[in-house]
PDB file of C-alpha atoms in Angstrom:
ATOM      1  CA  MET A   6      -2.818  50.538 -36.586  1.00  0.00           C
ATOM      2  CA  SER A   7      -3.927  46.994 -35.865  1.00  0.00           C
ATOM      3  CA  GLN A   8      -7.543  45.949 -35.640  1.00  0.00           C
ATOM      4  CA  LEU A   9      -7.055  45.072 -31.976  1.00  0.00           C
ATOM      5  CA  SER A  10      -6.228  48.640 -31.051  1.00  0.00           C
ATOM      6  CA  GLN A  11      -9.504  49.794 -32.601  1.00  0.00           C
ATOM      7  CA  LEU A  12     -11.639  47.617 -30.367  1.00  0.00           C
ATOM      8  CA  PRO A  13     -13.361  49.327 -27.434  1.00  0.00           C
ATOM      9  CA  LYS A  14     -11.715  49.008 -24.067  1.00  0.00           C
ATOM     10  CA  ILE A  15     -12.855  46.002 -22.101  1.00  0.00           C
ATOM     11  CA  VAL A  16     -14.205  46.684 -18.663  1.00  0.00           C
ATOM     12  CA  LYS A  17     -13.269  44.011 -16.169  1.00  0.00           C
ATOM     13  CA  TYR A  18     -15.914  42.588 -13.857  1.00  0.00           C
ATOM     14  CA  LYS A  19     -15.421  40.214 -11.015  1.00  0.00           C
ATOM     15  CA  ILE A  20     -17.629  37.204 -11.492  1.00  0.00           C
ATOM     16  CA  GLN A  21     -18.013  34.805  -8.637  1.00  0.00           C
ATOM     17  CA  LEU A  22     -18.847  31.258  -9.588  1.00  0.00           C
ATOM     18  CA  VAL A  23     -21.016  29.318  -7.198  1.00  0.00           C
ATOM     19  CA  ARG A  24     -20.992  25.563  -7.190  1.00  0.00           C
ATOM     20  CA  GLU A  25     -24.369  23.927  -7.414  1.00  0.00           C
ATOM     21  CA  SER A  26     -23.643  22.067  -4.188  1.00  0.00           C
ATOM     22  CA  GLU A  27     -23.439  25.411  -2.333  1.00  0.00           C
ATOM     23  CA  PHE A  28     -27.155  26.106  -2.798  1.00  0.00           C
ATOM     24  CA  PRO A  29     -29.258  24.878   0.114  1.00  0.00           C
ATOM     25  CA  TYR A  30     -31.387  22.768  -2.235  1.00  0.00           C
ATOM     26  CA  THR A  31     -32.440  22.640  -5.861  1.00  0.00           C
ATOM     27  CA  LEU A  32     -35.813  23.839  -7.068  1.00  0.00           C
ATOM     28  CA  SER A  33     -36.732  20.291  -8.085  1.00  0.00           C
ATOM     29  CA  GLU A  34     -36.556  19.283  -4.415  1.00  0.00           C
ATOM     30  CA  VAL A  35     -39.301  21.757  -3.527  1.00  0.00           C
ATOM     31  CA  GLN A  36     -42.446  19.752  -4.125  1.00  0.00           C
ATOM     32  CA  TYR A  37     -45.047  21.647  -2.116  1.00  0.00           C
ATOM     33  CA  LYS A  38     -48.608  20.706  -2.973  1.00  0.00           C
ATOM     34  CA  ASN A  39     -49.830  24.151  -1.953  1.00  0.00           C
ATOM     35  CA  LEU A  40     -46.858  26.485  -1.806  1.00  0.00           C
ATOM     36  CA  SER A  41     -47.459  28.742   1.195  1.00  0.00           C
ATOM     37  CA  PRO A  42     -46.187  32.329   1.378  1.00  0.00           C
ATOM     38  CA  ARG A  43     -43.671  31.193   4.015  1.00  0.00           C
ATOM     39  CA  ASP A  44     -42.462  28.351   1.759  1.00  0.00           C
ATOM     40  CA  ALA A  45     -42.028  30.819  -1.115  1.00  0.00           C
ATOM     41  CA  TYR A  46     -40.184  33.318   1.104  1.00  0.00           C
ATOM     42  CA  GLU A  47     -37.814  30.654   2.427  1.00  0.00           C
ATOM     43  CA  LEU A  48     -37.075  29.312  -1.049  1.00  0.00           C
ATOM     44  CA  ILE A  49     -36.405  32.787  -2.467  1.00  0.00           C
ATOM     45  CA  GLU A  50     -34.365  34.022   0.496  1.00  0.00           C
ATOM     46  CA  LYS A  51     -32.273  30.872   0.897  1.00  0.00           C
ATOM     47  CA  THR A  52     -31.498  30.757  -2.805  1.00  0.00           C
ATOM     48  CA  LEU A  53     -31.024  34.455  -3.656  1.00  0.00           C
ATOM     49  CA  ARG A  54     -30.394  36.061  -0.230  1.00  0.00           C
ATOM     50  CA  LEU A  55     -32.289  39.196  -1.260  1.00  0.00           C
ATOM     51  CA  SER A  56     -32.390  40.588   2.266  1.00  0.00           C
ATOM     52  CA  LEU A  57     -28.675  41.340   1.850  1.00  0.00           C
ATOM     53  CA  GLU A  58     -29.028  43.194  -1.453  1.00  0.00           C
ATOM     54  CA  PRO A  59     -28.429  46.969  -1.326  1.00  0.00           C
ATOM     55  CA  LYS A  60     -30.762  47.611  -4.298  1.00  0.00           C
ATOM     56  CA  GLU A  61     -34.312  46.525  -5.023  1.00  0.00           C
ATOM     57  CA  ASN A  62     -34.447  43.278  -6.985  1.00  0.00           C
ATOM     58  CA  PHE A  63     -37.760  42.288  -8.550  1.00  0.00           C
ATOM     59  CA  GLY A  64     -38.347  38.755  -9.706  1.00  0.00           C
ATOM     60  CA  ILE A  65     -40.698  35.856 -10.161  1.00  0.00           C
ATOM     61  CA  LEU A  66     -40.891  32.335  -8.855  1.00  0.00           C
ATOM     62  CA  THR A  67     -42.324  30.240 -11.686  1.00  0.00           C
ATOM     63  CA  LEU A  68     -44.599  27.312 -10.882  1.00  0.00           C
ATOM     64  CA  ASP A  69     -45.845  24.360 -12.864  1.00  0.00           C
ATOM     65  CA  ILE A  70     -49.451  23.175 -13.114  1.00  0.00           C
ATOM     66  CA  LYS A  71     -49.052  21.302  -9.788  1.00  0.00           C
ATOM     67  CA  VAL A  72     -47.793  24.497  -8.086  1.00  0.00           C
ATOM     68  CA  ARG A  73     -44.234  23.180  -7.834  1.00  0.00           C
ATOM     69  CA  ALA A  74     -41.336  25.616  -8.146  1.00  0.00           C
ATOM     70  CA  ILE A  75     -39.641  25.364 -11.547  1.00  0.00           C
ATOM     71  CA  GLY A  76     -37.604  28.570 -11.703  1.00  0.00           C
ATOM     72  CA  LEU A  77     -36.436  31.766 -10.061  1.00  0.00           C
ATOM     73  CA  HIS A  78     -35.923  34.792 -12.279  1.00  0.00           C
ATOM     74  CA  ILE A  79     -34.663  38.271 -11.423  1.00  0.00           C
ATOM     75  CA  ILE A  80     -36.568  40.569 -13.789  1.00  0.00           C
ATOM     76  CA  SER A  81     -35.088  43.923 -12.813  1.00  0.00           C
ATOM     77  CA  ILE A  82     -32.622  45.535 -10.443  1.00  0.00           C
ATOM     78  CA  GLY A  83     -33.403  49.071  -9.402  1.00  0.00           C
ATOM     79  CA  SER A  84     -32.105  51.589  -6.926  1.00  0.00           C
ATOM     80  CA  ILE A  85     -32.175  51.565  -3.138  1.00  0.00           C
ATOM     81  CA  GLY A  86     -35.822  52.652  -3.157  1.00  0.00           C
ATOM     82  CA  SER A  87     -37.441  51.472  -6.374  1.00  0.00           C
ATOM     83  CA  SER A  88     -37.334  49.106  -9.311  1.00  0.00           C
ATOM     84  CA  VAL A  89     -38.958  49.465 -12.740  1.00  0.00           C
ATOM     85  CA  VAL A  90     -41.071  46.447 -13.634  1.00  0.00           C
ATOM     86  CA  SER A  91     -42.396  45.751 -17.117  1.00  0.00           C
ATOM     87  CA  PRO A  92     -45.303  43.297 -17.510  1.00  0.00           C
ATOM     88  CA  ARG A  93     -43.728  42.283 -20.803  1.00  0.00           C
ATOM     89  CA  ASP A  94     -40.506  41.187 -19.067  1.00  0.00           C
ATOM     90  CA  VAL A  95     -42.350  39.440 -16.231  1.00  0.00           C
ATOM     91  CA  PHE A  96     -44.522  37.348 -18.515  1.00  0.00           C
ATOM     92  CA  ALA A  97     -41.813  36.717 -21.109  1.00  0.00           C
ATOM     93  CA  ALA A  98     -39.813  34.942 -18.392  1.00  0.00           C
ATOM     94  CA  ALA A  99     -42.903  33.032 -17.253  1.00  0.00           C
ATOM     95  CA  ILE A 100     -43.774  31.923 -20.795  1.00  0.00           C
ATOM     96  CA  LEU A 101     -40.200  30.888 -21.586  1.00  0.00           C
ATOM     97  CA  ASN A 102     -40.206  28.819 -18.390  1.00  0.00           C
ATOM     98  CA  ASN A 103     -43.562  27.237 -19.341  1.00  0.00           C
ATOM     99  CA  ALA A 104     -45.099  28.457 -16.079  1.00  0.00           C
ATOM    100  CA  ALA A 105     -48.735  27.880 -15.189  1.00  0.00           C
ATOM    101  CA  ALA A 106     -48.530  30.399 -12.329  1.00  0.00           C
ATOM    102  CA  ILE A 107     -46.065  32.813 -10.749  1.00  0.00           C
ATOM    103  CA  ILE A 108     -45.277  34.376  -7.411  1.00  0.00           C
ATOM    104  CA  LEU A 109     -43.924  37.905  -7.640  1.00  0.00           C
ATOM    105  CA  PHE A 110     -41.208  38.945  -5.220  1.00  0.00           C
ATOM    106  CA  HIS A 111     -38.923  41.832  -4.452  1.00  0.00           C
ATOM    107  CA  ASN A 112     -36.814  43.074  -1.597  1.00  0.00           C
ATOM    108  CA  HIS A 113     -36.900  46.303   0.367  1.00  0.00           C
ATOM    109  CA  PRO A 114     -33.279  47.260   1.130  1.00  0.00           C
ATOM    110  CA  SER A 115     -34.558  49.308   4.090  1.00  0.00           C
ATOM    111  CA  GLY A 116     -35.391  46.011   5.796  1.00  0.00           C
ATOM    112  CA  ASP A 117     -39.074  46.941   6.229  1.00  0.00           C
ATOM    113  CA  PRO A 118     -41.311  44.719   4.050  1.00  0.00           C
ATOM    114  CA  THR A 119     -44.369  46.960   4.369  1.00  0.00           C
ATOM    115  CA  PRO A 120     -45.809  47.427   0.848  1.00  0.00           C
ATOM    116  CA  SER A 121     -45.832  50.884  -0.693  1.00  0.00           C
ATOM    117  CA  SER A 122     -48.781  52.186  -2.706  1.00  0.00           C
ATOM    118  CA  GLU A 123     -46.668  51.595  -5.834  1.00  0.00           C
ATOM    119  CA  ASP A 124     -46.059  47.959  -4.785  1.00  0.00           C
ATOM    120  CA  ILE A 125     -49.813  47.429  -4.528  1.00  0.00           C
ATOM    121  CA  LYS A 126     -50.490  49.186  -7.847  1.00  0.00           C
ATOM    122  CA  VAL A 127     -47.856  47.117  -9.703  1.00  0.00           C
ATOM    123  CA  THR A 128     -49.177  43.908  -8.144  1.00  0.00           C
ATOM    124  CA  ARG A 129     -52.746  44.595  -9.257  1.00  0.00           C
ATOM    125  CA  SER A 130     -51.554  45.537 -12.737  1.00  0.00           C
ATOM    126  CA  LEU A 131     -49.543  42.309 -13.061  1.00  0.00           C
ATOM    127  CA  CYS A 132     -52.520  40.273 -11.783  1.00  0.00           C
ATOM    128  CA  ASP A 133     -54.671  41.796 -14.530  1.00  0.00           C
ATOM    129  CA  ALA A 134     -52.002  41.079 -17.154  1.00  0.00           C
ATOM    130  CA  GLY A 135     -51.712  37.517 -15.844  1.00  0.00           C
ATOM    131  CA  LYS A 136     -55.430  36.950 -16.341  1.00  0.00           C
ATOM    132  CA  ILE A 137     -55.092  38.006 -19.981  1.00  0.00           C
ATOM    133  CA  MET A 138     -51.984  35.827 -20.452  1.00  0.00           C
ATOM    134  CA  GLY A 139     -53.491  32.789 -18.718  1.00  0.00           C
ATOM    135  CA  ILE A 140     -50.766  32.789 -16.054  1.00  0.00           C
ATOM    136  CA  GLN A 141     -52.111  33.226 -12.544  1.00  0.00           C
ATOM    137  CA  VAL A 142     -50.312  35.519 -10.113  1.00  0.00           C
ATOM    138  CA  LEU A 143     -50.620  33.663  -6.803  1.00  0.00           C
ATOM    139  CA  ASP A 144     -48.887  36.141  -4.495  1.00  0.00           C
ATOM    140  CA  HIS A 145     -46.380  38.962  -4.166  1.00  0.00           C
ATOM    141  CA  ILE A 146     -43.788  38.466  -1.447  1.00  0.00           C
ATOM    142  CA  ILE A 147     -41.879  41.502  -0.180  1.00  0.00           C
ATOM    143  CA  ILE A 148     -38.647  40.553   1.538  1.00  0.00           C
ATOM    144  CA  GLY A 149     -37.224  42.615   4.376  1.00  0.00           C
ATOM    145  CA  GLU A 150     -34.624  41.947   7.024  1.00  0.00           C
ATOM    146  CA  ASN A 151     -35.445  38.501   8.467  1.00  0.00           C
ATOM    147  CA  ARG A 152     -39.129  38.919   7.626  1.00  0.00           C
ATOM    148  CA  TYR A 153     -41.528  39.157   4.718  1.00  0.00           C
ATOM    149  CA  GLU A 154     -44.995  40.340   3.788  1.00  0.00           C
ATOM    150  CA  SER A 155     -47.424  38.433   1.579  1.00  0.00           C
ATOM    151  CA  LEU A 156     -49.661  40.840  -0.302  1.00  0.00           C
ATOM    152  CA  LYS A 157     -52.168  38.023  -0.850  1.00  0.00           C
ATOM    153  CA  GLN A 158     -52.376  37.200   2.880  1.00  0.00           C
ATOM    154  CA  SER A 159     -52.627  40.906   3.681  1.00  0.00           C
ATOM    155  CA  GLY A 160     -55.669  41.213   1.406  1.00  0.00           C
ATOM    156  CA  TYR A 161     -54.240  43.567  -1.222  1.00  0.00           C
ATOM    157  CA  PHE A 162     -55.508  41.352  -4.076  1.00  0.00           C
TER     158      PHE A 162
END
């Protein structure tokens, strides 16, 4: 029996390549002095199109010291109604991206961006962890169908 026949079966996945020119703009072009919740929503939605995702995707928008976008990171993909978020994973991505601050984001596949009690609890927990890590959590944007909710603007933290 050859060594090749002993290898595990390979599962085929369809991978779609996207040319850089197909993105509406690059993160380096987003030079907002004070990134508003609407600016953050538009950047995230235009780049990742989370409102079309059938499962919850949780991520972070990383920002430099001048509050300019430097990266978008999907941290976890959950089910249609929830996503498990680890502070360790959130801040590992922020540290590796040399972020001074972050904006949390996730989608609600239902289309309704109203925050759940768990959304609020996770946000507050990540804000506390950010204080310890020296990385400020500026907002948490929940993306629904053609609309969003800013937990900061809504007074949840």
